[in-house]
Amino acid sequence: MSRQRLLFASLALLAGAAPLVGSAQDHVPDRAAQDQGFATAQLSEPTRRPPADVGAMKTSFSPVVKRAAPAVVNVYARRTVRQRVDPFWDMFGGGVPRERVEQSLGSGVIVRPDGVIVTNNHVVEGGQEFMVVLHDRREFPAKVLLADSRSDLAVLKIDTGAERLPILAIDDREDLQVGDLVLAIGNPFGVGQTVTNGIVSALNRTDVGITDYSFFIQTDAAVNPGNSGGALVDMDGDLVGVNTAIFSRSGTSSGVSFAIPSAMVRRVVESAVGGGQTVVRPWLGVKSEPVTAEIARSLALPRPEGVLVADVYPNGPGARAGLRQGDVVLSVDGGAVNDTAGLNFRVATRRPGDTVTLAVLREGRQQTLKARVEPPPASPAKEERTLDGQNPMNGAVVANLSPASADELGLDPFAGPGVVVTRISGRSYAGSAGFRPGDIVREVNGRRIQSTRDLLAALGEPARGWAVTIERDGRLITGQFRG
């Protein structure tokens, strides 16, 4: 699915304002989460049945809405932009700066009674001031506790004194099924709180291309610009997802919308209320690829399923658990995985130090392995440096590549050791030469580069020119530069 064909629900235009640029098992109570003030979803197992008669068709969603709607809020993000009025007079220093206020609108969900609210990162991205409007129309300034672009989630906090606010319980039972009824609650087009209903059209969508951790709930509930950050609610009145994007050619709902599952919502909120500035995600330490029909035949599998382990990081969680190259991982904690994104999501929603259960197929026999997942190693140290001097990389900011820094930059954690370009200073020689953030420097004049020290030494050697080899999007590119 092309990224250009996804229209994000945060691009709502308020009257007289411009938007910020943005992208739209039985439950066991979690004691740690309860201690932090989270509400836990009910223990009762939901009963699923079609309407039995005409009378049943006339039943109402009103009880669910009454429970859920008070916890859904409007989120406004503002920023002030300075611009010149007359470019001609500006050439002679006579242009007078003018300030323009840009504003974006989204929705949010209260998940703790002390005023903790979850919304989309693209709703608040670039904002300087934030305002939250409650269901009863009271307004409160908000601060951002944590903004995580990789999951497209952000956590806000408002101060209501001693007042306890209505909340939505985060449902972490993960028993949502295709065909289940759901409600989408938010503020489309700024018209006010709106409730739409639909069904779960699909689960575990990993090919949408919205975030690094793609694993979305797809619904046909009407979601439009302004719904971003709003609640996707099940028939128990629990939060099962945060509405994030729509698939649309027109910019309005076409019956295909995507929501971030509650498991990821919980991890991000836990990180924020725990004082974290970023979300520390564990990894399994394996490189994997989907099991295609051809691979399934070569492994004598009855059908394509799971992910094939292509590499195992030395002494990583997977290696210590006994995973080997050629194993097929079928599930994590009972949740099926069918591609790398699915495997990464299942692991990333666990806390660092948690033990996960892996169902693994090896040489035709299924077995169970236990892995203690941990954050990717941050060795070697990052040692970020800004390059200067007379060389083709002048103005580039580079750092040592470790699994942790690679994961942070959205690169392959197995790509190191090496040196990665993290930023390019504006109007620098490196920018003019074509270097980009994310480039991995592999060689300079035939010399292998494994650290920033190697790179500094290679660029500092007397030479009439430089041959610099970088890795970009899995391809090696060599550029020739004169001294």
XYZ file of C-alpha atoms in Angstrom:
483
model
C 0.000 0.000 0.000
C 1.563 3.301 -1.034
C 2.319 5.752 1.768
C 0.985 8.527 -0.502
C -2.419 6.898 -0.512
C -2.728 7.059 3.265
C -4.347 10.259 4.462
C -3.657 10.832 8.136
C -6.520 11.945 10.293
C -4.632 14.831 11.922
C -4.835 17.062 8.845
C -8.061 18.712 10.010
C -8.351 22.411 9.164
C -9.978 24.564 11.830
C -11.864 27.690 10.735
C -9.368 30.462 10.058
C -6.315 28.366 10.945
C -3.825 26.126 9.198
C -2.867 22.648 10.392
C 0.507 21.533 11.570
C 2.148 19.068 9.238
C 1.362 15.562 10.566
C 0.823 12.084 9.436
C -4.109 10.522 10.905
C -7.142 -15.761 27.179
C -8.548 -14.813 30.455
C -7.199 -11.542 31.609
C -4.763 -11.560 34.517
C -4.703 -8.141 36.235
C -1.330 -6.382 35.966
C -0.380 -5.471 39.533
C 2.367 -3.067 38.498
C 0.029 -1.264 36.145
C -2.669 -1.025 38.839
C -0.141 0.461 41.229
C 0.577 3.146 38.628
C -3.093 4.052 38.479
C -4.193 2.272 35.314
C -7.654 0.826 35.114
C -7.738 -2.853 34.238
C -10.262 -4.297 31.797
C -12.976 -6.510 33.183
C -12.370 -10.223 33.698
C -15.598 -11.398 32.147
C -15.324 -13.199 28.803
C -17.402 -11.336 26.166
C -20.223 -13.270 24.516
C -20.405 -13.007 20.735
C -23.663 -13.723 18.919
C -25.529 -12.256 15.948
C -28.870 -10.453 16.529
C -31.556 -13.039 17.189
C -34.612 -11.029 16.036
C -35.851 -7.614 14.936
C -36.022 -6.491 18.548
C -32.376 -7.255 19.019
C -31.577 -5.140 15.958
C -33.077 -2.142 17.764
C -30.713 -2.367 20.690
C -28.498 0.650 21.319
C -24.822 1.439 21.817
C -25.856 4.158 24.262
C -24.684 2.367 27.446
C -21.208 1.906 25.975
C -21.072 5.515 24.783
C -22.138 6.857 28.183
C -19.285 4.961 29.765
C -16.605 5.823 27.202
C -17.397 9.278 25.817
C -16.521 11.349 28.938
C -12.914 10.076 28.708
C -12.415 11.245 25.108
C -11.081 14.801 24.724
C -10.086 17.316 22.063
C -6.412 18.199 21.704
C -5.246 21.493 20.168
C -1.609 22.164 19.286
C -0.427 25.675 18.417
C 2.796 27.177 17.174
C 3.822 30.660 16.109
C 5.629 31.087 12.806
C 7.528 34.268 11.897
C 7.468 35.248 8.230
C 8.431 38.231 6.101
C 5.652 40.295 4.597
C 7.459 41.571 1.485
C 10.339 39.529 0.011
C 11.425 42.522 -2.156
C 11.960 44.879 0.780
C 13.494 42.008 2.732
C 16.373 42.025 0.213
C 17.282 45.492 1.514
C 16.644 44.703 5.154
C 13.331 46.541 5.186
C 10.982 43.602 5.499
C 8.840 43.618 8.628
C 8.402 40.218 10.312
C 4.854 39.068 10.882
C 3.713 36.292 13.182
C 1.199 33.680 12.093
C -0.365 31.180 14.453
C -0.811 27.670 13.085
C -3.128 25.286 14.865
C -3.920 21.605 14.542
C -6.762 19.607 15.989
C -6.904 16.019 17.150
C -8.486 13.856 19.793
C -7.184 12.134 22.900
C -8.125 9.612 25.574
C -7.855 10.017 29.346
C -6.220 6.829 30.648
C -5.466 7.878 34.247
C -7.734 9.833 36.591
C -4.931 12.281 37.436
C -5.054 13.744 33.929
C -2.780 11.523 31.821
C -3.960 11.543 28.200
C -2.793 9.546 25.192
C -3.017 10.864 21.629
C -1.117 10.572 18.347
C 2.386 11.951 18.004
C 1.445 13.615 14.720
C -1.260 15.598 16.542
C 1.298 17.352 18.778
C 4.399 17.214 16.567
C 5.849 20.691 16.032
C 3.475 22.275 18.545
C 4.605 24.862 21.095
C 1.433 25.177 23.152
C -1.163 22.500 23.864
C -4.748 22.744 25.064
C -7.096 19.930 26.057
C -10.869 20.384 26.010
C -12.791 17.912 28.158
C -16.141 16.334 27.377
C -17.855 18.975 29.583
C -16.106 21.767 27.540
C -13.651 22.812 30.259
C -10.215 23.705 28.900
C -6.813 22.939 30.425
C -3.286 23.654 29.238
C -1.315 20.465 28.718
C 2.328 19.455 28.695
C 3.867 16.633 26.703
C 5.316 13.910 28.923
C 6.564 11.784 26.046
C 6.287 11.886 22.253
C 7.193 8.702 20.405
C 7.293 9.120 16.636
C 8.106 5.447 16.059
C 4.749 4.300 17.397
C 2.980 7.608 16.545
C 1.846 7.971 20.157
C 2.232 10.862 22.591
C 1.318 11.211 26.262
C 0.028 14.502 27.686
C -0.690 15.649 31.241
C -3.203 18.206 32.493
C -3.530 19.486 36.056
C -7.050 19.310 37.463
C -5.974 19.553 41.098
C -7.542 16.881 43.278
C -10.307 16.117 40.789
C -10.403 12.559 39.482
C -11.270 12.434 35.799
C -13.287 9.754 33.967
C -11.022 7.273 32.187
C -11.050 4.500 29.626
C -9.552 1.210 30.749
C -6.795 -0.024 28.447
C -7.822 -3.489 27.297
C -4.770 -5.747 27.257
C -6.495 -9.103 26.889
C -5.681 -9.152 23.166
C -8.820 -11.170 22.429
C -10.190 -8.839 19.761
C -11.468 -10.767 16.754
C -12.336 -9.918 13.166
C -16.053 -9.145 13.064
C -16.253 -7.701 16.590
C -18.285 -4.514 16.948
C -16.314 -1.372 17.816
C -16.990 2.344 18.281
C -14.737 5.189 17.130
C -15.012 8.325 19.288
C -13.336 11.603 18.372
C -13.789 15.095 16.935
C -13.876 14.838 13.109
C -13.534 18.150 11.239
C -13.827 19.995 14.565
C -17.629 19.589 14.632
C -17.632 18.223 18.179
C -17.464 14.805 19.750
C -18.826 12.191 17.365
C -19.429 8.463 17.719
C -19.373 6.057 14.778
C -19.632 2.305 14.783
C -18.303 -0.530 12.673
C -16.610 -3.875 12.907
C -13.036 -5.018 13.122
C -12.202 -5.613 9.472
C -8.729 -7.092 10.010
C -6.070 -7.515 12.664
C -2.280 -7.344 12.631
C -1.945 -5.137 9.547
C 1.812 -4.808 9.107
C 2.122 -3.519 5.535
C 0.489 -0.134 6.007
C 3.725 1.893 6.177
C 2.641 4.383 8.868
C 5.056 3.713 11.736
C 8.151 1.656 12.478
C 6.062 -0.704 14.589
C 3.253 -1.368 12.120
C 0.705 -3.743 13.602
C -2.694 -2.127 13.166
C -6.329 -2.882 13.837
C -8.332 -2.162 10.681
C -11.980 -1.131 11.022
C -14.767 0.192 8.823
C -15.956 2.697 11.444
C -16.077 6.175 9.921
C -12.871 8.011 10.872
C -12.073 11.436 9.442
C -9.605 14.318 9.909
C -9.712 15.278 13.596
C -10.269 11.701 14.795
C -6.524 11.147 15.207
C -5.713 10.166 18.773
C -9.325 9.275 19.535
C -10.623 6.061 21.039
C -11.470 2.764 19.416
C -13.724 1.099 21.971
C -15.091 -2.434 22.279
C -18.528 -3.392 23.535
C -17.232 -3.583 27.116
C -16.391 0.105 26.894
C -12.629 -0.545 27.031
C -9.933 1.082 24.913
C -8.752 -1.434 22.312
C -6.908 1.048 20.078
C -6.049 4.651 19.248
C -7.330 5.794 15.841
C -4.402 6.928 13.702
C -4.940 6.960 9.941
C -7.371 6.411 7.111
C -6.944 4.984 3.643
C -8.577 7.476 1.325
C -8.306 9.050 -2.109
C -10.702 11.875 -1.248
C -9.515 12.831 2.240
C -12.641 11.535 3.941
C -13.654 8.156 5.279
C -13.840 5.340 2.769
C -14.424 2.654 5.364
C -10.776 1.703 5.873
C -9.198 3.101 9.027
C -6.330 1.990 11.221
C -5.806 2.036 14.980
C -2.757 1.376 17.145
C -3.487 -1.647 19.391
C -3.851 -1.138 23.131
C -0.773 -3.270 23.885
C 1.482 -0.606 22.376
C -0.567 2.166 23.968
C 0.023 0.662 27.391
C 3.793 0.394 26.868
C 4.103 4.035 25.802
C 1.913 5.304 28.650
C 3.822 3.209 31.191
C 7.089 4.689 29.934
C 5.721 8.229 30.230
C 4.297 7.948 33.740
C 7.477 6.185 34.839
C 9.454 9.325 33.985
C 10.960 8.093 30.731
C 11.732 10.561 27.952
C 11.793 7.759 25.394
C 10.259 4.305 25.081
C 12.865 1.649 25.790
C 11.912 -1.294 23.606
C 13.342 -4.781 24.052
C 14.414 -6.923 21.134
C 14.908 -10.604 20.489
C 18.264 -10.260 18.734
C 17.326 -12.086 15.536
C 17.122 -11.105 11.891
C 14.124 -12.712 10.248
C 12.227 -12.945 6.984
C 8.694 -14.091 6.153
C 8.109 -17.716 5.262
C 7.028 -17.562 1.629
C 5.321 -20.394 -0.235
C 8.699 -21.335 -1.729
C 10.430 -21.380 1.662
C 7.547 -23.381 3.116
C 8.002 -26.032 0.408
C 11.742 -26.197 1.033
C 11.094 -26.740 4.756
C 8.304 -29.268 4.094
C 5.755 -27.040 5.829
C 2.078 -27.648 5.033
C 1.545 -23.880 4.552
C 3.497 -20.598 4.852
C 3.556 -19.509 8.494
C 5.909 -17.861 10.963
C 9.209 -16.127 10.272
C 12.494 -17.725 9.286
C 15.486 -16.873 11.472
C 18.178 -15.651 9.075
C 20.728 -14.550 11.701
C 21.121 -14.528 15.477
C 22.966 -11.749 17.306
C 25.837 -13.206 19.400
C 24.881 -13.474 23.073
C 21.579 -11.709 22.411
C 18.253 -12.773 23.971
C 17.481 -15.145 21.108
C 20.935 -16.737 21.168
C 20.747 -17.309 24.937
C 17.289 -18.837 24.517
C 18.693 -21.346 22.012
C 17.370 -19.912 18.745
C 19.358 -20.957 15.682
C 19.654 -19.857 12.103
C 17.037 -21.764 10.092
C 14.494 -21.958 12.933
C 10.947 -20.839 12.188
C 9.337 -18.719 14.922
C 5.601 -19.396 14.839
C 4.355 -17.306 17.765
C 5.317 -15.118 20.721
C 3.328 -15.718 23.912
C 0.654 -17.425 21.831
C 0.338 -14.557 19.344
C 1.010 -15.693 15.791
C 3.724 -13.894 13.794
C 3.922 -13.972 10.008
C 6.483 -11.289 9.196
C 9.321 -9.315 10.764
C 7.080 -6.381 11.702
C 4.766 -8.718 13.578
C 7.653 -10.318 15.465
C 9.110 -6.918 16.364
C 5.739 -5.662 17.592
C 5.098 -8.700 19.775
C 8.473 -8.243 21.462
C 8.400 -4.427 21.621
C 5.149 -4.419 23.609
C 6.858 -6.369 26.409
C 8.828 -4.689 29.166
C 12.626 -4.999 29.200
C 13.476 -8.041 31.273
C 10.207 -9.874 30.546
C 10.346 -13.532 29.572
C 8.483 -14.471 26.410
C 7.466 -17.913 25.202
C 8.424 -18.759 21.629
C 6.847 -21.532 19.590
C 9.636 -22.642 17.243
C 9.710 -25.135 14.407
C 13.090 -26.844 13.987
C 13.768 -29.685 11.576
C 10.095 -30.512 11.348
C 9.479 -30.617 15.088
C 7.816 -27.890 17.143
C 9.367 -26.903 20.440
C 9.007 -24.170 23.032
C 11.791 -21.774 24.011
C 11.898 -19.118 26.713
C 13.680 -15.836 25.967
C 14.349 -12.943 28.339
C 13.998 -9.891 26.107
C 16.249 -6.879 26.655
C 17.008 -3.557 24.925
C 19.536 -3.766 22.076
C 23.132 -3.331 23.312
C 24.476 0.233 23.192
C 28.094 -0.835 22.698
C 30.191 0.621 21.163
C 29.485 4.025 22.712
C 27.782 6.455 20.334
C 30.592 9.100 20.342
C 28.710 11.523 18.120
C 31.007 13.966 16.299
C 30.628 16.842 13.853
C 33.150 16.536 11.031
C 35.110 19.577 9.888
C 38.247 20.298 7.910
C 38.884 20.006 4.194
C 37.147 16.754 3.330
C 33.945 15.734 1.530
C 32.121 15.005 4.801
C 32.574 18.458 6.306
C 29.356 19.380 8.147
C 28.169 15.797 8.683
C 27.358 14.609 12.197
C 28.397 10.970 12.600
C 28.211 8.359 15.356
C 29.350 4.823 16.068
C 26.764 2.276 15.018
C 25.573 -0.107 17.725
C 22.393 -2.226 17.718
C 20.798 0.399 20.002
C 21.684 3.400 17.821
C 20.722 1.490 14.672
C 17.337 0.625 16.149
C 16.858 4.248 17.231
C 17.532 5.439 13.675
C 15.337 2.786 12.097
C 18.314 0.912 10.652
C 19.205 -2.769 10.729
C 20.562 -3.553 14.243
C 22.862 -6.092 12.562
C 24.441 -3.369 10.370
C 27.377 -2.607 12.711
C 30.123 -2.125 13.457
C 30.408 1.046 11.444
C 29.775 4.773 11.404
C 26.388 6.286 10.591
C 25.521 9.810 9.481
C 22.955 11.094 11.987
C 22.540 14.687 10.750
C 23.756 17.025 8.025
C 24.418 20.657 8.910
C 22.556 23.082 6.662
C 24.415 24.260 3.531
C 27.408 22.102 4.402
C 29.851 20.502 1.971
C 28.579 17.065 3.057
C 25.032 18.048 2.086
C 26.179 19.363 -1.284
C 28.172 16.174 -1.835
C 25.014 14.096 -1.461
C 25.423 12.523 1.973
C 22.188 11.846 3.888
C 21.200 10.932 7.460
C 21.170 7.137 7.739
C 24.138 6.599 5.413
C 26.629 4.097 6.846
C 30.253 4.853 5.988
C 31.974 1.575 5.089
C 35.290 2.609 3.488
C 37.438 5.690 2.810
C 40.176 5.249 0.194
C 39.969 1.483 0.646
C 40.329 1.690 4.406
C 37.604 -0.130 6.336
C 35.681 2.140 8.732
C 34.438 0.616 11.982
C 34.434 3.618 14.338
C 34.382 7.414 14.312
C 38.090 7.329 15.138
C 38.746 5.281 12.004
C 36.777 7.806 9.959
C 38.565 10.837 11.402
C 41.922 9.226 10.750
C 41.042 8.264 7.171
C 39.682 11.706 6.286
C 42.688 13.387 7.884
C 45.297 11.520 5.852
C 46.990 13.603 3.101
C 45.358 12.780 -0.213
C 44.564 14.299 -3.566
C 41.050 13.023 -3.257
C 38.762 10.629 -1.451
C 36.854 7.527 -2.474
C 34.066 7.163 0.090
C 31.902 4.022 0.124
C 28.604 4.194 1.946
C 25.749 1.759 2.493
C 22.312 3.210 1.744
C 19.109 1.158 1.732
C 21.161 -2.033 1.591
C 23.229 -0.918 -1.437
C 26.907 0.032 -1.522
C 27.647 3.346 -3.254
C 31.120 4.778 -3.857
C 31.652 8.490 -4.475
C 34.850 10.092 -5.810
C 35.758 13.516 -4.415
C 38.651 15.806 -5.288
C 40.908 17.241 -2.603
